[in-house]
CSV table of C-alpha atoms in Angstrom, one decimal:
chain,number,residue,atom,x,y,z
A,1,MET,CA,101.8,69.9,122.1
A,2,SER,CA,99.4,72.4,120.5
A,3,SER,CA,102.1,73.9,118.2
A,4,PRO,CA,102.9,70.6,116.4
A,5,VAL,CA,99.2,70.1,115.9
A,6,GLU,CA,99.0,73.6,114.5
A,7,THR,CA,101.8,72.8,112.2
A,8,SER,CA,99.9,69.7,110.9
A,9,LYS,CA,96.8,71.8,110.5
A,10,GLY,CA,98.8,74.5,108.6
A,11,ILE,CA,100.3,71.9,106.1
A,12,SER,CA,97.1,70.0,105.5
A,13,PHE,CA,94.9,73.1,105.3
A,14,ALA,CA,97.2,74.6,102.7
A,15,CYS,CA,97.0,71.3,100.9
A,16,ALA,CA,93.2,71.6,100.9
A,17,ASN,CA,93.3,75.2,99.7
A,18,PHE,CA,95.7,74.3,96.8
A,19,LEU,CA,93.6,71.2,95.9
A,20,SER,CA,90.5,73.4,95.9
A,21,THR,CA,92.2,75.9,93.6
A,22,THR,CA,93.4,73.1,91.3
A,23,ILE,CA,89.8,71.7,91.0
A,24,ALA,CA,88.5,75.2,90.2
A,25,MET,CA,91.2,75.5,87.5
A,26,GLY,CA,89.9,72.3,85.9
A,27,THR,CA,86.2,73.0,85.9
A,28,SER,CA,84.1,76.1,86.0
A,29,LYS,CA,81.3,74.2,87.8
A,30,TYR,CA,83.2,74.3,91.1
A,31,GLN,CA,83.4,77.6,93.0
A,32,PRO,CA,85.6,77.3,96.1
A,33,ASN,CA,84.5,78.9,99.4
A,34,GLU,CA,85.3,78.5,103.1
A,35,LYS,CA,82.9,75.6,103.5
A,36,THR,CA,84.0,73.6,100.6
A,37,VAL,CA,87.7,74.1,101.6
A,38,ILE,CA,86.9,72.8,105.1
A,39,GLY,CA,85.1,69.8,103.5
A,40,ILE,CA,88.2,69.0,101.4
A,41,TYR,CA,90.4,69.6,104.4
A,42,ALA,CA,88.4,67.0,106.4
A,43,ALA,CA,88.8,64.5,103.5
A,44,VAL,CA,92.6,65.2,103.4
A,45,LEU,CA,92.9,64.5,107.1
A,46,ALA,CA,90.8,61.4,106.9
A,47,ALA,CA,93.1,60.0,104.1
A,48,GLN,CA,96.2,60.9,106.1
A,49,GLY,CA,94.7,59.2,109.2
A,50,LEU,CA,93.8,56.0,107.2
A,51,ILE,CA,97.4,55.8,105.8
A,52,ASN,CA,98.8,56.1,109.3
A,53,THR,CA,96.3,53.5,110.5
A,54,PHE,CA,96.4,50.8,107.9
A,55,GLY,CA,99.5,51.6,105.9
A,56,VAL,CA,102.1,51.8,108.7
A,57,HIS,CA,104.2,49.2,107.1
A,58,LEU,CA,104.2,51.3,103.9
A,59,LEU,CA,105.3,54.5,105.5
A,60,LYS,CA,109.0,53.9,104.9
A,61,TYR,CA,108.4,53.4,101.2
A,62,ILE,CA,106.0,56.4,101.1
A,63,ASN,CA,108.7,58.4,102.8
A,64,ASN,CA,111.3,57.5,100.1
A,65,ILE,CA,108.8,58.4,97.4
A,66,SER,CA,108.1,61.7,99.2
A,67,ILE,CA,111.8,62.6,99.3
A,68,TRP,CA,112.2,62.1,95.5
A,69,TRP,CA,108.9,63.7,94.8
A,70,HIS,CA,109.9,66.9,96.6
A,71,ALA,CA,113.4,67.0,95.0
A,72,LEU,CA,112.4,66.1,91.4
A,73,GLY,CA,109.0,67.8,91.6
A,74,THR,CA,110.5,71.1,92.8
A,75,THR,CA,113.2,70.9,90.1
A,76,ALA,CA,110.7,70.1,87.3
A,77,LEU,CA,108.3,72.9,88.4
A,78,VAL,CA,111.0,75.5,88.5
A,79,ILE,CA,112.5,74.5,85.2
A,80,ALA,CA,109.0,74.4,83.5
A,81,VAL,CA,108.0,77.8,84.8
A,82,LEU,CA,111.3,79.5,84.0
A,83,ALA,CA,111.4,77.9,80.5
A,84,LYS,CA,107.8,78.7,79.5
A,85,ALA,CA,107.5,82.2,81.0
A,86,LYS,CA,107.3,84.8,78.2
A,87,THR,CA,109.3,87.4,80.1
A,88,HIS,CA,111.4,87.3,83.3
A,89,GLN,CA,111.7,89.8,86.0
A,90,PRO,CA,115.1,91.5,86.5
A,91,ALA,CA,117.3,90.6,89.4
A,92,LYS,CA,116.7,94.1,90.8
A,93,PHE,CA,113.0,93.3,91.1
A,94,VAL,CA,113.6,89.9,92.7
A,95,PHE,CA,116.1,91.0,95.3
A,96,THR,CA,115.3,94.7,96.0
A,97,GLN,CA,111.6,95.3,95.3
A,98,PHE,CA,109.7,96.2,98.5
A,99,TYR,CA,106.0,95.6,98.8
A,100,ASP,CA,103.9,96.5,101.8
A,101,GLY,CA,101.0,94.0,101.9
A,102,THR,CA,100.0,94.9,105.5
A,103,GLY,CA,97.7,97.8,104.7
A,104,GLY,CA,100.0,100.6,105.7
A,105,TRP,CA,102.4,99.5,108.4
A,106,ALA,CA,105.4,100.7,106.2
A,107,ASP,CA,104.0,104.2,106.5
A,108,ARG,CA,103.2,104.0,110.2
A,109,ALA,CA,106.2,102.0,111.5
A,110,GLY,CA,108.7,101.9,108.7
A,111,HIS,CA,109.9,99.3,106.2
A,112,GLY,CA,111.9,97.5,108.9
A,113,TYR,CA,108.7,96.6,110.7
A,114,VAL,CA,107.1,95.1,107.6
A,115,ILE,CA,110.3,93.1,106.9
A,116,CYS,CA,110.4,91.8,110.5
A,117,ILE,CA,106.8,90.6,110.6
A,118,GLY,CA,107.3,89.3,107.0
A,119,ILE,CA,109.8,86.8,108.3
A,120,LEU,CA,106.9,84.7,109.8
A,121,LEU,CA,106.2,82.4,106.8
A,122,ALA,CA,109.9,81.9,106.1
A,123,GLN,CA,110.4,80.9,109.7
A,124,TYR,CA,107.3,78.7,109.6
A,125,THR,CA,108.7,76.7,106.7
A,126,LEU,CA,111.7,75.9,108.9
A,127,THR,CA,109.7,74.2,111.6
A,128,GLY,CA,108.8,70.6,112.0
A,129,PHE,CA,112.4,69.3,111.9
A,130,ASP,CA,111.7,68.0,115.5
A,131,ALA,CA,109.8,65.2,113.7
A,132,SER,CA,113.1,63.4,113.5
A,133,ALA,CA,113.2,63.4,117.3
A,134,HIS,CA,109.6,62.2,117.6
A,135,MET,CA,110.4,59.3,115.3
A,136,THR,CA,113.6,58.1,117.0
A,137,GLU,CA,111.7,55.4,118.9
A,138,GLU,CA,111.3,53.7,115.6
A,139,THR,CA,114.8,54.5,114.3
A,140,THR,CA,117.9,52.4,114.6
A,141,ASN,CA,121.0,54.2,116.0
A,142,ALA,CA,118.6,57.0,117.2
A,143,ALA,CA,121.3,59.0,119.1
A,144,THR,CA,123.0,60.0,115.8
A,145,ALA,CA,120.3,59.3,113.2
A,146,GLY,CA,117.8,61.7,114.8
A,147,SER,CA,120.4,64.5,114.9
A,148,TRP,CA,121.4,64.0,111.3
A,149,GLY,CA,117.7,63.9,110.3
A,150,ILE,CA,117.2,67.3,111.9
A,151,LEU,CA,120.2,68.8,110.2
A,152,MET,CA,119.4,67.3,106.8
A,153,SER,CA,115.7,68.4,106.9
A,154,ILE,CA,116.7,72.0,107.6
A,155,GLY,CA,119.4,72.0,104.9
A,156,VAL,CA,117.4,70.4,102.2
A,157,SER,CA,114.3,72.6,102.9
A,158,ALA,CA,116.4,75.8,102.8
A,159,VAL,CA,118.1,74.9,99.5
A,160,LEU,CA,115.0,73.6,97.7
A,161,GLY,CA,112.8,76.4,99.1
A,162,TRP,CA,115.3,79.1,98.0
A,163,PHE,CA,115.5,77.5,94.6
A,164,LEU,CA,111.7,77.4,94.3
A,165,ILE,CA,111.0,80.9,95.4
A,166,LEU,CA,113.6,82.4,93.1
A,167,GLY,CA,112.1,80.5,90.1
A,168,LEU,CA,108.6,81.8,90.9
A,169,LEU,CA,109.7,85.4,91.5
A,170,PHE,CA,111.7,85.6,88.3
A,171,SER,CA,108.7,84.2,86.4
A,172,ILE,CA,106.1,86.8,87.6
A,173,GLN,CA,104.4,88.3,84.5
A,174,ASP,CA,102.2,91.0,86.1
A,175,TYR,CA,102.8,91.6,89.8
A,176,ASP,CA,99.5,93.4,90.6
A,177,ALA,CA,97.5,90.7,88.7
A,178,THR,CA,99.4,88.0,90.6
A,179,ILE,CA,98.7,89.5,94.0
A,180,GLY,CA,95.0,90.1,93.1
A,181,SER,CA,94.6,86.7,91.4
A,182,SER,CA,91.0,85.4,91.1
A,183,THR,CA,92.3,82.0,92.2
A,184,GLY,CA,93.2,83.4,95.6
A,185,GLN,CA,96.6,81.8,95.2
A,186,PRO,CA,99.4,84.0,93.8
A,187,VAL,CA,101.6,81.0,93.3
A,188,ALA,CA,98.9,79.4,91.1
A,189,GLN,CA,98.6,82.6,89.1
A,190,ILE,CA,102.4,82.7,88.5
A,191,ILE,CA,102.2,79.1,87.2
A,192,ILE,CA,99.1,79.8,85.0
A,193,ASP,CA,100.7,82.9,83.5
A,194,ALA,CA,103.9,81.0,82.7
A,195,VAL,CA,102.7,77.7,81.3
A,196,GLY,CA,99.0,78.1,80.6
A,197,ASP,CA,95.9,76.6,82.3
A,198,ARG,CA,96.2,72.9,81.4
A,199,ALA,CA,99.9,72.6,82.2
A,200,ALA,CA,99.4,74.6,85.3
A,201,ILE,CA,97.0,71.9,86.6
A,202,ALA,CA,99.8,69.3,86.3
A,203,LEU,CA,102.3,71.4,88.1
A,204,MET,CA,99.7,72.2,90.8
A,205,VAL,CA,99.2,68.5,91.3
A,206,ILE,CA,102.9,68.2,92.1
A,207,ILE,CA,102.5,70.8,94.8
A,208,VAL,CA,99.3,69.3,96.2
A,209,VAL,CA,100.9,65.8,96.4
A,210,ALA,CA,104.0,67.2,98.1
A,211,MET,CA,101.8,68.9,100.7
A,212,PHE,CA,99.8,65.8,101.2
A,213,PHE,CA,103.0,63.8,101.9
A,214,CYS,CA,104.2,66.5,104.4
A,215,GLY,CA,100.8,66.4,106.1
A,216,THR,CA,100.8,62.6,106.3
A,217,PHE,CA,104.2,62.5,108.0
A,218,SER,CA,103.3,65.4,110.2
A,219,ILE,CA,100.4,63.3,111.5
A,220,THR,CA,102.8,60.4,112.0
A,221,SER,CA,105.2,62.6,114.0
A,222,ASN,CA,102.4,64.1,116.1
A,223,SER,CA,100.9,60.7,116.9
A,224,ARG,CA,104.3,59.5,118.2
A,225,MET,CA,104.8,62.7,120.2
A,226,MET,CA,101.3,62.3,121.8
A,227,TYR,CA,102.0,58.6,122.5
A,228,ALA,CA,105.2,59.6,124.3
A,229,PHE,CA,103.4,62.2,126.3
A,230,SER,CA,100.7,59.7,127.3
A,231,ARG,CA,103.3,57.0,128.1
A,232,ASP,CA,104.9,59.5,130.5
A,233,GLY,CA,101.5,60.4,132.0
A,234,ALA,CA,101.7,64.0,130.7
A,235,LEU,CA,98.6,63.9,128.4
A,236,PRO,CA,95.0,64.1,129.6
A,237,GLY,CA,93.5,60.7,129.1
A,238,SER,CA,97.0,59.1,129.2
A,239,THR,CA,95.6,55.7,130.1
A,240,PHE,CA,93.4,55.6,127.0
A,241,PHE,CA,96.0,57.0,124.6
A,242,HIS,CA,98.9,55.1,125.9
A,243,LYS,CA,98.1,52.1,123.7
A,244,VAL,CA,100.0,50.6,120.8
A,245,ASP,CA,97.9,48.5,118.3
A,246,VAL,CA,99.0,44.9,118.7
A,247,LYS,CA,98.5,44.0,115.0
A,248,ARG,CA,100.0,47.1,113.5
A,249,LYS,CA,102.4,48.1,116.3
A,250,SER,CA,101.4,51.8,115.9
A,251,PRO,CA,99.6,54.2,118.3
A,252,ILE,CA,96.4,54.3,116.3
A,253,ARG,CA,94.5,56.3,119.0
A,254,THR,CA,96.9,59.2,118.9
A,255,VAL,CA,96.9,59.1,115.1
A,256,TRP,CA,93.2,60.0,115.1
A,257,LEU,CA,93.6,62.4,118.1
A,258,ALA,CA,96.1,64.3,115.9
A,259,CYS,CA,93.6,64.3,113.0
A,260,VAL,CA,90.6,65.5,115.1
A,261,LEU,CA,92.6,68.2,116.9
A,262,SER,CA,94.0,69.4,113.5
A,263,PHE,CA,90.4,69.7,112.1
A,264,ILE,CA,89.1,71.6,115.2
A,265,LEU,CA,92.0,74.1,115.0
A,266,ALA,CA,91.0,74.9,111.4
A,267,LEU,CA,87.4,75.9,112.2
A,268,PRO,CA,88.2,79.5,113.1
A,269,SER,CA,89.2,80.1,109.5
A,270,LEU,CA,85.4,80.1,108.7
A,271,GLY,CA,85.0,83.4,110.5
A,272,SER,CA,88.2,85.3,110.4
A,273,SER,CA,90.3,86.6,107.5
A,274,VAL,CA,93.5,86.4,109.6
A,275,ALA,CA,92.9,83.1,111.3
A,276,PHE,CA,95.5,81.3,109.2
A,277,ALA,CA,98.1,83.9,109.9
A,278,ALA,CA,97.4,83.8,113.6
A,279,ALA,CA,97.5,80.0,113.7
A,280,THR,CA,100.8,80.2,111.8
A,281,SER,CA,102.2,82.6,114.4
A,282,ILE,CA,101.0,80.4,117.3
A,283,ALA,CA,102.6,77.3,115.7
A,284,THR,CA,105.9,79.0,115.0
A,285,ILE,CA,106.1,80.7,118.4
A,286,GLY,CA,105.1,77.6,120.3
A,287,LEU,CA,107.5,75.3,118.4
A,288,TYR,CA,110.5,77.6,118.7
A,289,ILE,CA,109.9,78.2,122.4
A,290,SER,CA,109.9,74.4,122.8
A,291,TYR,CA,113.1,74.3,120.8
A,292,GLY,CA,114.6,77.2,122.8
A,293,ILE,CA,114.0,75.9,126.3
A,294,PRO,CA,116.4,72.8,126.1
A,295,ILE,CA,118.9,74.9,124.3
A,296,LEU,CA,118.8,77.6,127.0
A,297,LEU,CA,119.2,74.9,129.7
A,298,ARG,CA,122.1,73.5,127.7
A,299,VAL,CA,123.8,76.9,128.0
A,300,ILE,CA,123.0,77.4,131.6
A,301,GLY,CA,124.0,73.9,132.7
A,302,ARG,CA,126.8,73.4,130.3
A,303,ASP,CA,129.2,72.3,133.2
A,304,ARG,CA,126.8,69.4,134.0
A,305,PHE,CA,125.8,68.6,130.4
A,306,LYS,CA,126.8,65.2,129.2
A,307,LYS,CA,127.6,65.2,125.4
A,308,GLY,CA,126.1,62.5,123.3
A,309,PRO,CA,127.8,60.8,120.3
A,310,TRP,CA,126.6,63.7,118.1
A,311,HIS,CA,127.6,67.2,119.1
A,312,LEU,CA,128.9,70.5,117.8
A,313,GLY,CA,132.1,70.6,119.8
A,314,ALA,CA,133.6,74.0,120.4
A,315,PHE,CA,130.8,75.6,118.3
A,316,SER,CA,128.1,74.3,120.6
A,317,ILE,CA,127.8,77.2,123.0
A,318,PRO,CA,128.1,80.1,120.5
A,319,ILE,CA,125.5,78.5,118.3
A,320,SER,CA,123.2,77.8,121.2
A,321,VAL,CA,123.5,81.4,122.5
A,322,THR,CA,122.7,82.7,119.0
A,323,ALA,CA,119.7,80.4,118.7
A,324,VAL,CA,118.3,81.5,122.0
A,325,ILE,CA,118.6,85.2,121.1
A,326,TRP,CA,117.0,84.6,117.7
A,327,ILE,CA,114.1,82.6,119.2
A,328,GLY,CA,113.5,85.3,121.8
A,329,THR,CA,113.5,87.9,119.0
A,330,ILE,CA,111.0,86.1,116.7
A,331,SER,CA,108.8,85.3,119.6
A,332,ILE,CA,108.3,89.0,120.1
A,333,LEU,CA,108.0,89.8,116.4
A,334,PHE,CA,105.3,87.3,115.7
A,335,ILE,CA,102.9,88.6,118.3
A,336,LEU,CA,102.9,92.0,116.8
A,337,PRO,CA,100.0,93.3,114.6
A,338,GLN,CA,100.3,92.1,111.0
A,339,VAL,CA,97.5,94.0,109.4
A,340,ASN,CA,96.7,97.7,109.4
A,341,PRO,CA,94.3,99.1,110.8
A,342,VAL,CA,94.1,96.9,113.9
A,343,THR,CA,90.5,95.8,114.5
A,344,LYS,CA,89.0,92.9,116.3
A,345,GLN,CA,89.0,91.0,113.0
A,346,THR,CA,92.7,91.8,112.2
A,347,LEU,CA,94.2,91.7,115.7
A,348,ASN,CA,97.0,89.2,116.1
A,349,TYR,CA,95.5,86.9,118.7
A,350,SER,CA,98.6,84.6,118.9
A,351,ILE,CA,99.8,86.3,122.2
A,352,VAL,CA,96.4,85.4,123.7
A,353,ALA,CA,96.6,81.8,122.6
A,354,VAL,CA,100.2,81.3,123.6
A,355,GLY,CA,99.5,83.0,126.9
A,356,ILE,CA,96.6,80.7,127.7
A,357,VAL,CA,98.7,77.6,126.9
A,358,MET,CA,101.6,78.9,129.1
A,359,VAL,CA,99.4,79.8,132.0
A,360,TYR,CA,97.6,76.5,131.8
A,361,ALA,CA,100.9,74.5,131.6
A,362,MET,CA,102.5,76.5,134.5
A,363,GLY,CA,99.4,76.3,136.6
A,364,LEU,CA,99.0,72.6,136.1
A,365,TRP,CA,102.6,72.1,137.0
A,366,LEU,CA,102.4,74.2,140.2
A,367,LEU,CA,99.1,72.8,141.4
A,368,SER,CA,99.4,69.2,140.5
A,369,ALA,CA,101.9,67.8,138.0
A,370,ARG,CA,105.0,68.5,140.1
A,371,LYS,CA,103.7,66.1,142.7
A,372,TRP,CA,103.5,63.1,140.4
A,373,PHE,CA,105.2,63.7,137.1
A,374,GLU,CA,108.5,61.9,137.0
A,375,GLY,CA,109.8,63.2,133.7
A,376,PRO,CA,110.1,61.6,130.3
A,377,ARG,CA,111.2,58.1,129.9
A,378,ARG,CA,114.7,57.9,128.5
A,379,GLN,CA,114.0,56.0,125.3
A,380,ILE,CA,117.7,55.4,124.3
A,381,GLN,CA,118.4,53.9,127.7
A,382,LEU,CA,115.3,51.8,127.5
A,383,GLN,CA,116.5,50.5,124.1
A,384,GLU,CA,119.9,49.7,125.6
A,385,LEU,CA,118.1,47.6,128.2
A,386,GLY,CA,116.5,45.7,125.3
A,387,ILE,CA,113.1,47.2,125.7
A,388,ASP,CA,111.3,47.9,122.4
A,389,VAL,CA,109.1,50.9,123.4
A,390,MET,CA,106.9,50.4,120.3
A,391,GLU,CA,106.2,46.8,121.1
A,392,PRO,CA,102.8,46.5,122.7
A,393,GLY,CA,103.1,45.8,126.5
A,394,ALA,CA,107.0,46.0,126.5
A,395,VAL,CA,107.2,49.0,128.8
A,396,GLU,CA,104.6,47.7,131.1
A,397,ARG,CA,106.4,44.3,131.4
A,398,ALA,CA,109.7,46.1,132.1
A,399,GLU,CA,107.9,48.1,134.9
A,400,ALA,CA,106.5,45.0,136.4
A,401,GLU,CA,110.0,43.4,136.4
A,402,GLY,CA,111.5,46.5,138.1
A,403,ARG,CA,113.9,47.2,135.3
A,404,ILE,CA,112.7,50.8,134.7
A,405,LYS,CA,112.8,51.7,138.4
A,406,ALA,CA,116.4,50.5,138.5
A,407,LEU,CA,117.1,52.7,135.5
A,408,GLU,CA,115.5,55.7,137.0
A,409,LYS,CA,117.3,55.2,140.3
A,410,GLU,CA,120.6,54.9,138.4
A,411,THR,CA,120.0,58.1,136.4
A,412,THR,CA,119.1,60.2,139.4
A,413,THR,CA,122.2,59.2,141.5
C-alpha cells in the first residue's frame, strides 16, 4: 500500500514544485525554497482531498476534462515550443547524445550502468495504471472495462510522453544552461528559452493543472484501494476506515488518510537532496513487485487459472514471462546507487525501505494474519449477487443474511 501512496506523493509533490517555479517566474518577490514548496504541497493535497470529499459527483466530469486537457495541452505545448524555438537540436543530439548526470558513474562502471539506472523516471511514468483496477467497484462491466482502462492508460501515456519529450529535446537552446537552470527545473528553462517568460507561464500552467488532475485521481484511486483493504480486514484500523459516507457514497476517511500519508512521505525532502529519487525508486519497485506477484502466480498456476472475459489468448504466457523477468531486472537496478560518490546523503535507501515493508508484511502474515485473514472479497461476484459494494451498509447486510458466506464456500469448493 505504501507504493501507491508514494506515487501520489510523487505526482503532487512535482505539481507543487512546478507551481512554485511558475510563481517565481511571475514575480521576483517570491523565492522558492524547501519550506515554501512543502507549504504549497500541503495546499495541493488539501485541495485534492476536498475535491474527493465534496466533489465526488463531479469526478467523472473532471476526469473527462482531464483527458482532453492532457491530450490538447500536451499537443499545444509541443507545437508552441517547436514553433517558437529560435534553433533546433539535430536528430543526432536527441537520439545519440550521452550525458552522465550521476557524478561519475559512467567512468567508474561504464555507460551501460548510467543508462540502466536512468530508466527509473521513464519506468515511474508508466506506473499507476492499476488505478483502473482500484476503481472497478464503481465501474460498470468491470471485468472488461478495468482491463481496457489499464491498456489504454499505458498506451496513451507512452505515445503522449514520447511526443512531449521529443518536442522538448529538439527545442533545447543551450544544454548546459538548461541543466544548470536557476529555476531548478530544466523543463521550465527549455520553455522559457523557446517562447519567452510570459508565454512560458501560460505553458507551465498547462503542466501544473495536468499534474493536479493526475494527483487528484491518484488520491481517488488510493482511497478506494485503502477502503478495499480495510473492508477485507487487512489495514490497521480497518473498523474505522471501512466506512462509506452515507450522503456522498464515498470512503471519505480513506481519502484523507491518503492525503495525510502522502504529506508525511514528502517530509524527508527537507533534509536530503536525493529523497525524491529514493521515494521514486521505492514507489516504482513496490508497485512493480505488486504487479509481478499475480503475474508470476498466473504463470506457475496456469493449469488452474480460469480466464476471464478479457485475456491475451496464446500470447498470455510469453508476455507474462517477459513481464516477470523485466520486473525482476528493474527491481535490482533501482536499488543501485544513483549518485557518485556514495555518501550517507547520496546513498539509495530504497532497498532499506522496501526491505522494511517486506519484512513487516511477511512477519505480520506468519505471526498473525494467516490465522484470520480470509483473502480479498471478490467484488465482481458480489456485484453478480446484486450487492453494491459502494452502498453504505450493503456488504454488512449481505454478511448478516449469510449471502457472502455462501459465496465464499462456493469459491473454495
